[in-house]
Short mmCIF file of C-alpha atoms and ligand atoms in Angstrom, two decimals:
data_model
loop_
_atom_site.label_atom_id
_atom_site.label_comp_id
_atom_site.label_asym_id
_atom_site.label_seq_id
_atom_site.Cartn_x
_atom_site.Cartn_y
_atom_site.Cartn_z
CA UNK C 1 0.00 0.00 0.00
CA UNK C 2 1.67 3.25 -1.09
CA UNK C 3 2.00 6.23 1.24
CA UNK C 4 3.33 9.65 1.39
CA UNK C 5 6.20 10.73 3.41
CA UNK C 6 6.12 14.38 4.15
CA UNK C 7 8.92 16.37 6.90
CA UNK C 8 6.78 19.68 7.51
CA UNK C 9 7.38 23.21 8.26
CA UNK C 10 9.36 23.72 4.63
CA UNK C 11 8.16 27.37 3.59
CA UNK C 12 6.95 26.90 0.26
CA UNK C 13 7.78 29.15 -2.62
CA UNK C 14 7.90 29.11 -6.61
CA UNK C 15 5.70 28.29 -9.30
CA UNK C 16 3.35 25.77 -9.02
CA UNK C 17 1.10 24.90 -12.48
CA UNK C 18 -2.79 23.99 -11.61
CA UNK C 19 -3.65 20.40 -13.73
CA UNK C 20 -7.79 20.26 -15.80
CA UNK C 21 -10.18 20.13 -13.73
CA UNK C 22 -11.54 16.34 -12.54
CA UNK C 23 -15.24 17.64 -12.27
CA UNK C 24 -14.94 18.62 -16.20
CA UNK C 25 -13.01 15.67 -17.44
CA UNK C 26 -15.56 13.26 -16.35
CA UNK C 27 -18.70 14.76 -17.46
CA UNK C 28 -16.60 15.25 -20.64
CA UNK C 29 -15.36 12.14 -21.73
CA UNK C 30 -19.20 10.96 -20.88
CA UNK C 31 -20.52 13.54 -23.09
CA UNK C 32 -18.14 12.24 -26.23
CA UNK C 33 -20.17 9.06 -26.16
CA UNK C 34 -22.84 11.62 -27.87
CA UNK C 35 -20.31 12.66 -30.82
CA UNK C 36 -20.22 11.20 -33.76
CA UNK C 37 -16.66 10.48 -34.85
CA UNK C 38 -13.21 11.98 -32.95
CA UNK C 39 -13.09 14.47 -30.52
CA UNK C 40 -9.88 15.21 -28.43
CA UNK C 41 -10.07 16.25 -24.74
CA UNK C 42 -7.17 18.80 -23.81
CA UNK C 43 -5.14 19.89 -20.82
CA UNK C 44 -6.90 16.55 -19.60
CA UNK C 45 -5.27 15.23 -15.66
CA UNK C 46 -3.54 12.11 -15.44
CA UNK C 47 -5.93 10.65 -12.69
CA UNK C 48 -7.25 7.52 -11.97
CA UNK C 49 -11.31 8.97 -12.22
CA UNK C 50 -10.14 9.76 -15.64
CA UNK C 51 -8.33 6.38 -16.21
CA UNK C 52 -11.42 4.96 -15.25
CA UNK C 53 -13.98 6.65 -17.53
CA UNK C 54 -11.75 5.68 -20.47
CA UNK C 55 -11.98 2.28 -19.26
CA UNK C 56 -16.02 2.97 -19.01
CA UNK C 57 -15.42 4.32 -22.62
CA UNK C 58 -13.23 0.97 -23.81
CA UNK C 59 -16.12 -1.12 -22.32
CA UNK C 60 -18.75 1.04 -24.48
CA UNK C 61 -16.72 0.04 -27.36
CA UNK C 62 -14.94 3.77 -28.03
CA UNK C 63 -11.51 4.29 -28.72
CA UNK C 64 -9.77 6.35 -26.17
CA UNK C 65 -6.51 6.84 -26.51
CA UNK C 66 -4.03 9.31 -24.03
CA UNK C 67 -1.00 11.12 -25.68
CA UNK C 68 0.87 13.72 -23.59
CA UNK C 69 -1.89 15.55 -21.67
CA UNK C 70 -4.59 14.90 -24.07
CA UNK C 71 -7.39 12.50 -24.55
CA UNK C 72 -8.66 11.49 -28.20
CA UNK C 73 -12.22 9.20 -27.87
CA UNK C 74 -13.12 7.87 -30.99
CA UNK C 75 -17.03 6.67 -31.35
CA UNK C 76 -17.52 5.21 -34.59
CA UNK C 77 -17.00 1.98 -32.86
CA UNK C 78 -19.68 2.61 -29.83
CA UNK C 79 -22.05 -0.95 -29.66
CA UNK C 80 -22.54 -1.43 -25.65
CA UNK C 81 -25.13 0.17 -23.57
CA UNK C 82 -24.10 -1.62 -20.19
CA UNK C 83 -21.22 -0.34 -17.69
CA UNK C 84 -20.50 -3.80 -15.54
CA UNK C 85 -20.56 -3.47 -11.62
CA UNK C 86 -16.86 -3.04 -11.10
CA UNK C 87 -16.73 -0.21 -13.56
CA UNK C 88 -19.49 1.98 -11.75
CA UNK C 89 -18.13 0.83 -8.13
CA UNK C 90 -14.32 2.67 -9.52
CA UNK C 91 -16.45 5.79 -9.93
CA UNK C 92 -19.40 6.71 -8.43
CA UNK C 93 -19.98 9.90 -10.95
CA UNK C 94 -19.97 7.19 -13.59
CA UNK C 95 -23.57 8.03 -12.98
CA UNK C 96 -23.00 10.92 -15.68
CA UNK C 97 -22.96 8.05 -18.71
CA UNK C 98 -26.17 7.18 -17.92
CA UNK C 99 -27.62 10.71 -19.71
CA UNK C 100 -25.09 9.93 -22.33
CA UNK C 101 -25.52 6.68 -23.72
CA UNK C 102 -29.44 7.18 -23.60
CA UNK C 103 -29.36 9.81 -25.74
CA UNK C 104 -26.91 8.39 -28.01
CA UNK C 105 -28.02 4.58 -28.00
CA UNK C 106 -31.55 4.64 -26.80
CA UNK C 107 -31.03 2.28 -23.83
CA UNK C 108 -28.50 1.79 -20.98
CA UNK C 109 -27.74 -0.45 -18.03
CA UNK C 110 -25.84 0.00 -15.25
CA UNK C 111 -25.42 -0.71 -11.71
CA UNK C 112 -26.71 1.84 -9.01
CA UNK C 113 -23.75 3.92 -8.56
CA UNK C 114 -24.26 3.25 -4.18
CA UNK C 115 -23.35 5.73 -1.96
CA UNK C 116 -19.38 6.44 -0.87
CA UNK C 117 -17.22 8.12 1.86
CA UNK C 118 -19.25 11.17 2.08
CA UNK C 119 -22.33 9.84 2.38
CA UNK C 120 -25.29 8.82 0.74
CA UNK C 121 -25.26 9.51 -2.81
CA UNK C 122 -28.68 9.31 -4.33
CA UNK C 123 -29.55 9.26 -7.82
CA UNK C 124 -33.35 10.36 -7.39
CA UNK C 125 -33.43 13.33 -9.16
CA UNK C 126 -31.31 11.85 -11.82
CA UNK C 127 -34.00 8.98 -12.50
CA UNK C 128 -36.98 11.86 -11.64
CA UNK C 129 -35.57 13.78 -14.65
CA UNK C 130 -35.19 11.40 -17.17
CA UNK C 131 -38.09 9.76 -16.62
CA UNK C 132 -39.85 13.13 -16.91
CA UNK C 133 -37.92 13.25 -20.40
CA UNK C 134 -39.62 9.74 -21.71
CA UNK C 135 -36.97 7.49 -20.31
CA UNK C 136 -38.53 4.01 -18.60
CA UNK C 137 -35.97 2.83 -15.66
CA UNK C 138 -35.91 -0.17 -14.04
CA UNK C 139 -34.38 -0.24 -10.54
CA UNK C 140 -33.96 -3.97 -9.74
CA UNK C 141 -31.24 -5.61 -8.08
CA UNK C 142 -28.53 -3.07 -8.05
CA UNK C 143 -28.75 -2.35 -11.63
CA UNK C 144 -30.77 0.89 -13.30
CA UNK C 145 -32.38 -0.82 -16.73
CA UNK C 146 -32.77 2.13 -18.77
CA UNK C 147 -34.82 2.35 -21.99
CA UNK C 148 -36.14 5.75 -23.76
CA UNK C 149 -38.56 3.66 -25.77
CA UNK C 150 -39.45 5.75 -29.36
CA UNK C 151 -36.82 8.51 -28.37
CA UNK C 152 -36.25 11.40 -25.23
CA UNK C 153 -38.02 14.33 -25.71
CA UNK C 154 -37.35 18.12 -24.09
CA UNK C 155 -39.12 18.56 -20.95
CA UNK C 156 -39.34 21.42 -18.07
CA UNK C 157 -37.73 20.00 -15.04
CA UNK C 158 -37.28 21.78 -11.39
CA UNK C 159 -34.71 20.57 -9.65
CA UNK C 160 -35.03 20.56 -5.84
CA UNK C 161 -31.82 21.19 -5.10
CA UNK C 162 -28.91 22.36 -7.77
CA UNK C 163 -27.19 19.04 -8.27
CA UNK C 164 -23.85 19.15 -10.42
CA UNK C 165 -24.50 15.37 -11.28
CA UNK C 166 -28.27 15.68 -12.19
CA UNK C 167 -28.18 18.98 -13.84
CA UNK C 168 -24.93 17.18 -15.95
CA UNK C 169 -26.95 14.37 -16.74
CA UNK C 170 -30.08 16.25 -18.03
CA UNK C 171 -28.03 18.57 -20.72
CA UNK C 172 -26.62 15.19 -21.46
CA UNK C 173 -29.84 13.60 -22.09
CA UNK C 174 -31.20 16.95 -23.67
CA UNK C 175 -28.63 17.72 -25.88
CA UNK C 176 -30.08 15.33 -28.81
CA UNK C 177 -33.62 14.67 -26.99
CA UNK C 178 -36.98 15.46 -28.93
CA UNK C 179 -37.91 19.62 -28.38
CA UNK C 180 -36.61 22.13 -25.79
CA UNK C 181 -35.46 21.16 -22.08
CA UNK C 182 -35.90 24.17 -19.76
CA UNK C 183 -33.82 22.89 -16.45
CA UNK C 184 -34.67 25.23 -13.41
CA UNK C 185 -32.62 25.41 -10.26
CA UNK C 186 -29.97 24.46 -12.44
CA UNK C 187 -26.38 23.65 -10.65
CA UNK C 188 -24.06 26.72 -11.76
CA UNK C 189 -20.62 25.02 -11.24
CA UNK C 190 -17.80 26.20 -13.77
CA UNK C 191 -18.11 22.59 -14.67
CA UNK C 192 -21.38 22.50 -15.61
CA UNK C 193 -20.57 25.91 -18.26
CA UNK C 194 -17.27 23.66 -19.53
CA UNK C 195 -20.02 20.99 -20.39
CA UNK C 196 -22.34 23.33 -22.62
CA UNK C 197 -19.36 24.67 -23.83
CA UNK C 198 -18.04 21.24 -25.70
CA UNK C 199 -21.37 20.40 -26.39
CA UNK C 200 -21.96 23.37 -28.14
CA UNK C 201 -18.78 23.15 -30.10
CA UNK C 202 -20.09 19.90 -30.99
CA UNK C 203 -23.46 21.26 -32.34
CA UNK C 204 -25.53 21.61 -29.70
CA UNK C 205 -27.78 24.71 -28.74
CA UNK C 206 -27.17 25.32 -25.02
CA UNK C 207 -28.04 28.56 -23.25
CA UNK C 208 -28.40 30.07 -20.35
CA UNK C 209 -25.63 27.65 -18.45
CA UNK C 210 -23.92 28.99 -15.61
CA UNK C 211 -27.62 30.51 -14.39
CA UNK C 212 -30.20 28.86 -12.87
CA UNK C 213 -32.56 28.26 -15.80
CA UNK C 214 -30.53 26.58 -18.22
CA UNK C 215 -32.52 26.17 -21.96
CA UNK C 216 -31.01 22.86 -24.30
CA UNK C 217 -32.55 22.86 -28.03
CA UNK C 218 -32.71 19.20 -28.79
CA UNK C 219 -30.33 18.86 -32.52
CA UNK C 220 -30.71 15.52 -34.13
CA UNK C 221 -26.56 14.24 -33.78
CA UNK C 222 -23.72 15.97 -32.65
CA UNK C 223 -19.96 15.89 -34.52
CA UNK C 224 -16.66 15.63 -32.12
CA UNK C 225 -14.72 19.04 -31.58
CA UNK C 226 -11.21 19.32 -29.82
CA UNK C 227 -11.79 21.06 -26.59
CA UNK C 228 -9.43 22.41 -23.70
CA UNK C 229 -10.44 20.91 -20.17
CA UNK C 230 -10.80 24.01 -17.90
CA UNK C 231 -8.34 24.31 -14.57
CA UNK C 232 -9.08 22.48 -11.18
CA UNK C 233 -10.53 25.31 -8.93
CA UNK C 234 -10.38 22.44 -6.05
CA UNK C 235 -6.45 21.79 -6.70
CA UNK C 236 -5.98 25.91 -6.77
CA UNK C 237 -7.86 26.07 -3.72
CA UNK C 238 -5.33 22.94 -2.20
CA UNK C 239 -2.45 24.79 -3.04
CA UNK C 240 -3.58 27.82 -1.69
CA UNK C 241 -3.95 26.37 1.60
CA UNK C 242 -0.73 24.81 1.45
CA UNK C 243 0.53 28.22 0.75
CA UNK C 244 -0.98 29.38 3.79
CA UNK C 245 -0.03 27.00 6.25
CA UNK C 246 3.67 26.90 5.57
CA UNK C 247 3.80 30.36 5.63
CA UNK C 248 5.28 30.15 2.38
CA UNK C 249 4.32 32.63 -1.09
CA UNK C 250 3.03 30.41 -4.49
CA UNK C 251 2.00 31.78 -8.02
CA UNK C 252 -0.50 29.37 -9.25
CA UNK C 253 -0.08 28.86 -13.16
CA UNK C 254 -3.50 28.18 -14.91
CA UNK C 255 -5.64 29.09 -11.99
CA UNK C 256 -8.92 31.08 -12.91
CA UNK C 257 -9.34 33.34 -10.07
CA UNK C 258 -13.12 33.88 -11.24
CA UNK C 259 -13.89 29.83 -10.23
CA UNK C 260 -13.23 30.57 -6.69
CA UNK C 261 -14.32 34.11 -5.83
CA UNK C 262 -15.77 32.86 -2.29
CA UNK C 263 -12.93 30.84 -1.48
CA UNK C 264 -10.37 33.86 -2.04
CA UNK C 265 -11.88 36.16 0.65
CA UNK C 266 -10.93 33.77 3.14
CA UNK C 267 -7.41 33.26 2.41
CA UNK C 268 -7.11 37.13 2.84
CA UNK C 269 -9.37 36.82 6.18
CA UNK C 270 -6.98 34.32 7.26
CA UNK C 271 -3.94 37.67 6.65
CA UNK C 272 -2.50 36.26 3.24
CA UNK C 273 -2.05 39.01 0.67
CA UNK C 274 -3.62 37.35 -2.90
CA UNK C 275 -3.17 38.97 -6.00
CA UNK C 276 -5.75 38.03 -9.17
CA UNK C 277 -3.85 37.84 -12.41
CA UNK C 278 -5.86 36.56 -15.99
CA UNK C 279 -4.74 33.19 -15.59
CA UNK C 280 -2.43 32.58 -12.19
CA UNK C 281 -3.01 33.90 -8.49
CA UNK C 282 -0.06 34.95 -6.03
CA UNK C 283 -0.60 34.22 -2.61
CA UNK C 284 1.94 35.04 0.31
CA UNK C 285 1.34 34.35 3.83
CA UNK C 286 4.25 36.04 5.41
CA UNK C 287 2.29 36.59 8.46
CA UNK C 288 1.28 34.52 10.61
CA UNK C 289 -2.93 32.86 9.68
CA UNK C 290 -5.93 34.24 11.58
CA UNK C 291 -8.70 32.33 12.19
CA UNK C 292 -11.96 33.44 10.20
CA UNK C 293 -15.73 33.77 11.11
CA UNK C 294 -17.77 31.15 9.84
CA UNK C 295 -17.38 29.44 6.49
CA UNK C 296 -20.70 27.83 4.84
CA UNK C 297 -19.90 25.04 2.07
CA UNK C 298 -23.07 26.12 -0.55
CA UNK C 299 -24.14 25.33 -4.45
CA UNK C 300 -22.00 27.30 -6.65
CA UNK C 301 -20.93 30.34 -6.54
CA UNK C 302 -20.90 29.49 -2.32
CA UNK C 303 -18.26 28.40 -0.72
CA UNK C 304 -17.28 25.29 -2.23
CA UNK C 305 -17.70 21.79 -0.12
CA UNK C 306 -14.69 20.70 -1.78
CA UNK C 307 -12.87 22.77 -0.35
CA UNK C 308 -13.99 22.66 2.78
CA UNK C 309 -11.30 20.17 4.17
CA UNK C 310 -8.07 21.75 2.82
CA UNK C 311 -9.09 25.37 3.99
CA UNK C 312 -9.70 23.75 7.92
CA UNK C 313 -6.42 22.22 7.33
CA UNK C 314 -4.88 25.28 6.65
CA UNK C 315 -7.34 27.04 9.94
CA UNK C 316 -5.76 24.70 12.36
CA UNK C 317 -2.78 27.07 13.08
CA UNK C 318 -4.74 30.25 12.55
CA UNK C 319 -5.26 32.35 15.76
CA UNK C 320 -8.50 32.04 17.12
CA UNK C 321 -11.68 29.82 16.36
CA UNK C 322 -12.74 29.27 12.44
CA UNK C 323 -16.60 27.63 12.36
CA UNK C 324 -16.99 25.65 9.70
CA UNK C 325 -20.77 24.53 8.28
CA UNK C 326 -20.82 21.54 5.90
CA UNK C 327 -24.34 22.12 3.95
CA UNK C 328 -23.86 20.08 1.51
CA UNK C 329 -22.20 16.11 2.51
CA UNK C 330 -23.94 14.61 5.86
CA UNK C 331 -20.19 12.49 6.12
CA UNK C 332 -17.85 15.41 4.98
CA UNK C 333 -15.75 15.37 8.54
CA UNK C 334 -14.11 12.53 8.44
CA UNK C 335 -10.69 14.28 8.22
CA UNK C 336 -11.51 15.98 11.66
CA UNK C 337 -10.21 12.72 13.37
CA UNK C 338 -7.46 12.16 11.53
CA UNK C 339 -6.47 16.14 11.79
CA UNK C 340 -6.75 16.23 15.36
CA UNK C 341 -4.25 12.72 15.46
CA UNK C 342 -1.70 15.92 14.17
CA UNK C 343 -2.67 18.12 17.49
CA UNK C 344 -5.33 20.27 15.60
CA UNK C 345 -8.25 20.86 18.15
CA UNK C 346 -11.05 20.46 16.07
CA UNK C 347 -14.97 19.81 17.58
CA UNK C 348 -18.18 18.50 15.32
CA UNK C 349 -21.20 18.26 16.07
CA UNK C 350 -23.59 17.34 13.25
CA UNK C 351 -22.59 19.67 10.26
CA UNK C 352 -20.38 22.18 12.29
CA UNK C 353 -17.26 21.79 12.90
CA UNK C 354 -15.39 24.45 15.38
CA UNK C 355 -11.79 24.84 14.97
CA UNK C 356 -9.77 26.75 17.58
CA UNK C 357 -6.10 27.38 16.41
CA UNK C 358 -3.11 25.42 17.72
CA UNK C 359 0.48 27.12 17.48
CA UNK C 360 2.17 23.93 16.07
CA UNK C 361 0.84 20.39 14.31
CA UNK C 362 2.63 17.71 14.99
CA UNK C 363 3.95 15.29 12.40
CA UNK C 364 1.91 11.72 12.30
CA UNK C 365 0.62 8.89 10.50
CA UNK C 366 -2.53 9.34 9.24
CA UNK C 367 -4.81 8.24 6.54
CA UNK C 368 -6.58 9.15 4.07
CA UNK C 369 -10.75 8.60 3.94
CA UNK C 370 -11.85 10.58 0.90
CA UNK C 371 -10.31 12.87 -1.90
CA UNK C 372 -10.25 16.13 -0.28
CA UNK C 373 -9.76 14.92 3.67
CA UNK C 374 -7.06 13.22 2.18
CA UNK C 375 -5.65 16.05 0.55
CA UNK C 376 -6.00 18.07 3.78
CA UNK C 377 -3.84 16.06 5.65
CA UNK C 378 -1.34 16.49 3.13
CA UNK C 379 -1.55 20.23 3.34
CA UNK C 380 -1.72 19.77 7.59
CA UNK C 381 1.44 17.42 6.76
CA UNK C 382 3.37 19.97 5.02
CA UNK C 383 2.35 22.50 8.00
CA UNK C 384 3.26 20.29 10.70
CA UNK C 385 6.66 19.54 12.85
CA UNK C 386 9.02 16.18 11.95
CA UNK C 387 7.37 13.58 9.94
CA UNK C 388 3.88 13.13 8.97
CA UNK C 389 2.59 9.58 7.06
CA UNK C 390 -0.24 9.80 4.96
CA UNK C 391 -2.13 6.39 4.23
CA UNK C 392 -4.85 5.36 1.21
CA UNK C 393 -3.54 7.86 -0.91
CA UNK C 394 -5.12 6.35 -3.84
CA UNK C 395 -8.33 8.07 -2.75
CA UNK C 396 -5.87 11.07 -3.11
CA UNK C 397 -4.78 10.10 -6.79
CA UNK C 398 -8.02 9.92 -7.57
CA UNK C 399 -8.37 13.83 -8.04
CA UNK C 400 -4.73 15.41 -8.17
CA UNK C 401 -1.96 14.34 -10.26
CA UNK C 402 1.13 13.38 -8.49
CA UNK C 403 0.81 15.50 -5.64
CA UNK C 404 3.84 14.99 -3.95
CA UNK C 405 5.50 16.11 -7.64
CA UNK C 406 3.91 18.87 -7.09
CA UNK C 407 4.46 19.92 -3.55
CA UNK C 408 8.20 19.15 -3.91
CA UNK C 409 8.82 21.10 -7.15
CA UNK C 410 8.06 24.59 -4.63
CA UNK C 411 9.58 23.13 -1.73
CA UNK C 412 8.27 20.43 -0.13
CA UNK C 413 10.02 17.57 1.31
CA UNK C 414 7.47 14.49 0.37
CA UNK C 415 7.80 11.33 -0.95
CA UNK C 416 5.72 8.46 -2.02
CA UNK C 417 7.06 4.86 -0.47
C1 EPZ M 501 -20.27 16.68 -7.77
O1 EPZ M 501 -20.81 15.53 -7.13
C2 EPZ M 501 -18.77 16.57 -7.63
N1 EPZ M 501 -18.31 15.35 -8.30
C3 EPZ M 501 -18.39 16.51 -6.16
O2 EPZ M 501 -16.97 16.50 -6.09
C4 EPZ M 501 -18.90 17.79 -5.49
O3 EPZ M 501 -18.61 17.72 -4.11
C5 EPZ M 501 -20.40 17.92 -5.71
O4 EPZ M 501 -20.70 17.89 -7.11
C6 EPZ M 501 -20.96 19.21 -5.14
O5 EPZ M 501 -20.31 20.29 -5.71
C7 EPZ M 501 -18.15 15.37 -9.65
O6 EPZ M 501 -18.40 16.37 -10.30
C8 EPZ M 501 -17.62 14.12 -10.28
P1 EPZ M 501 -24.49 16.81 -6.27
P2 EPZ M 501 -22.39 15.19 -7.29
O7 EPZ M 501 -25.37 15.98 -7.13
O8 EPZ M 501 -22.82 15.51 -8.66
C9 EPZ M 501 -27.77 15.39 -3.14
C10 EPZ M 501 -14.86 15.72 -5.41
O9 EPZ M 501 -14.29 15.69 -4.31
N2 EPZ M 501 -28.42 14.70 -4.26
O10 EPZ M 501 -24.40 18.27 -6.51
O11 EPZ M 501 -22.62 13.82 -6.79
C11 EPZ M 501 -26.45 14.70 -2.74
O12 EPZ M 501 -26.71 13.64 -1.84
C12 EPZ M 501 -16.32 15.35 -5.52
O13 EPZ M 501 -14.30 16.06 -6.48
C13 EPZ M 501 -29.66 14.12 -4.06
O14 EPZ M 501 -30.21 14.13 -2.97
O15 EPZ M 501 -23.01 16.23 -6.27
C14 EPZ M 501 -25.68 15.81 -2.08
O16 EPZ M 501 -26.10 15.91 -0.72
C15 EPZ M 501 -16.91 14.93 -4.19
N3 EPZ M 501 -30.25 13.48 -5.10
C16 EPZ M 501 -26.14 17.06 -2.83
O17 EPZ M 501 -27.34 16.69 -3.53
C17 EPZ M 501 -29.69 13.43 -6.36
O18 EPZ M 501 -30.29 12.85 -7.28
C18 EPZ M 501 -25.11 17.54 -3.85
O19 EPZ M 501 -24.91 16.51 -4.75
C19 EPZ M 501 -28.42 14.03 -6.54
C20 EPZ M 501 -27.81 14.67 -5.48
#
């Protein structure tokens, strides 16, 4: 079982260049399934989500092929409709094919994605949707047996909440259904605009993404495009942290300060000086962190919940007490243990968590439980003093791309064994 190595308190300093964006490559290699011929995916991350939605696309019967930091899917050979068990337990956002392959093939079976380390992870408003748009599905041991019968057609759907997944799946769905889909309470995630961008590029009439009432114009097929993958707002926001907990200064290459407008306030709460640039943010944290008022994790453009564990990473040595309010996850703490293992003093209760500032962390092994808690201990790692062991870091590789390459390319002393 591999592990990271990491001796804290190393100032960190330099240039450090922010990989595509996970939560855009996904949805995007699931949307090629609806293009008709080659389409090539870049500034795509090396990760193993991504690894494993070209396997999904393999299994479909696509060509996917990596070279360098691109992805080329090739459709012409697409026959399957059915992602097998151990493909959808890899990923549970494999969920996001489901949209895909029923509007390009008609029918689709998988197994029900199943919840995960954060939580439950329904699919509800998923099925509600696309049964709305003419879809039958069949919920029967484990698997969803999907079928849209003589074709999907547009349909107005309200969304009770703004799920990324759902809203994903329903431009998916829409993009070559029957008629006009008019999705309201729409998720606004940069992600979510990356999606109607490709699609668009690939001939479909999107508008109105990044709002709340998003409006797809069913077209009858869509051709492949070449499309950049936009940066990981969730790796800028890990990097800032790190920044901020070593005391250290970073310029973050390929960051787009616009993706995480509610996350940069804090970092300034917190003392560091940021500076906005077109496509990289400085951030130097000279000064010793101070702890900030009360952070709510909320549907884009809030606070993002992804970001919820590096930042308290980074609060644990900020003077004072941070409150932190997880509105999204009901199992989004579970790096609270681990972090107070390090000496962070850290209380939960329910979907608060209170964090009163410690002067130092101290070095220890710990491990990893999701993406982002793993991530955060990491970040606490390269904050703490001696030696700190981080466990299960393939929950880590599933959303950043050699991290410790990273880290150790401005400073950081961390290895994987
Ligand atoms: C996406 O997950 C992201 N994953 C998550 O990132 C992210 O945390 C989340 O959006 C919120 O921003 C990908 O994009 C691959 P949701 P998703 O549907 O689509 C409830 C990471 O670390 N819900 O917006 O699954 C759900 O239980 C990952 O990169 C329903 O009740 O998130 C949750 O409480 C973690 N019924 C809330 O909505 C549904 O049908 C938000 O879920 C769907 C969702």
């Amino acid at each position: 079982m591999q592990r990271l190595v990491i001796e804290g308190e190393r100032r960190l300093s330099g240039e450090i260049t922010v990989h595509g964006a996970k939560n855009s490559a996904l949805p995007l290699l699931a949307a090629c399934v609806l293009s008709r011929g080659e389409t090539s995916l870049h500034n795509c991350p090396k990760l193993s989500d991504v690894y494993a939605a070209c396997r999904i696309l393999s299994r479909l019967g696509c060509k996917c092929e990596r070279n360098g930091g691109s992805v080329t899917v090739n459709t012409d050979g697409l026959t399957h409709f059915d992602v097998p068990d151990e493909l959808m337990r890899e990923m549970r956002s494999s969920i996001v094919f489901l949209g895909a392959i029923l509007g390009r093939l008609g029918k689709c079976r998988l197994s029900f994605p199943g919840g995960c380390e954060l939580g439950p992870r329904p699919i509800d408003m998923h099925i509600a949707a696309l049964r709305q748009m003419g879809a039958s599905i069949r919920e029967e041991h484990g698997t969803l047996d999907c079928d849209v019968g003589r074709g999907l057609r547009g349909a107005k759907i309200a969304l009770s909440f703004p799920s990324v997944g759902a809203t994903e799946n329903i431009i998916l769905a829409a993009a070559t259904a029957k008629g006009q889909t008019v999705i309201h309470n729409a998720a606004r995630e940069p992600e979510i605009c990356d999606l109607a961008r490709f699609l668009n590029k690939c001939g479909a009439k999107i508008s109105g993404f990044g709002e709340t009432t998003v409006v797809i114009d069913g077209v009858e097929r869509l051709h492949g495009c070449e499309y950049e993958v936009c940066p990981d707002r969730i790796v800028a926001a890990t990097y800032l942290s790190a920044a901020a907990i070593t005391g250290g200064e970073l310029t973050l290459l390929g960051a787009r300060a616009c993706d995480i407008e509610t996350v940069i306030p804090v970092f300034e709460q917190m003392g560091c000086t940021v500076c906005l640039y077109d496509s990289k943010i400085y951030i130097s944290a000279r000064r010793g962190l101070k702890a900030v008022k009360t952070i709510r994790t909320m549907p884009y453009p809030g606070f993002p919940t992804d970001a919820q564990a590096v930042v308290m990473a980074a609060l644990t040595k900020a003077r004072g007490t941070s409150i932190i309010i997880e509105n999204i996850f009901s199992n989004r703490f579970r790096h609270v243990d681990e972090l107070v293992r390090m000496g962070a003093d850290i209380k939960t209760e329910g979907k608060v968590a209170v964090v009163d500032g410690v002067k130092r962390l101290s070095g220890a092994c710990v491990k990893a439980c999701d993406l982002r808690g793993g991530a955060a201990l990491v970040v606490a790692g390269l904050g703490a003093e001696g030696i700190t062991e981080v466990g299960d870091i393939k929950y880590i590789d599933r959303g950043y791309e050699s991290i410790e390459t990273a880290f150790s390319s401005v400073g950081g002393i961390i290895k994987r064994v």
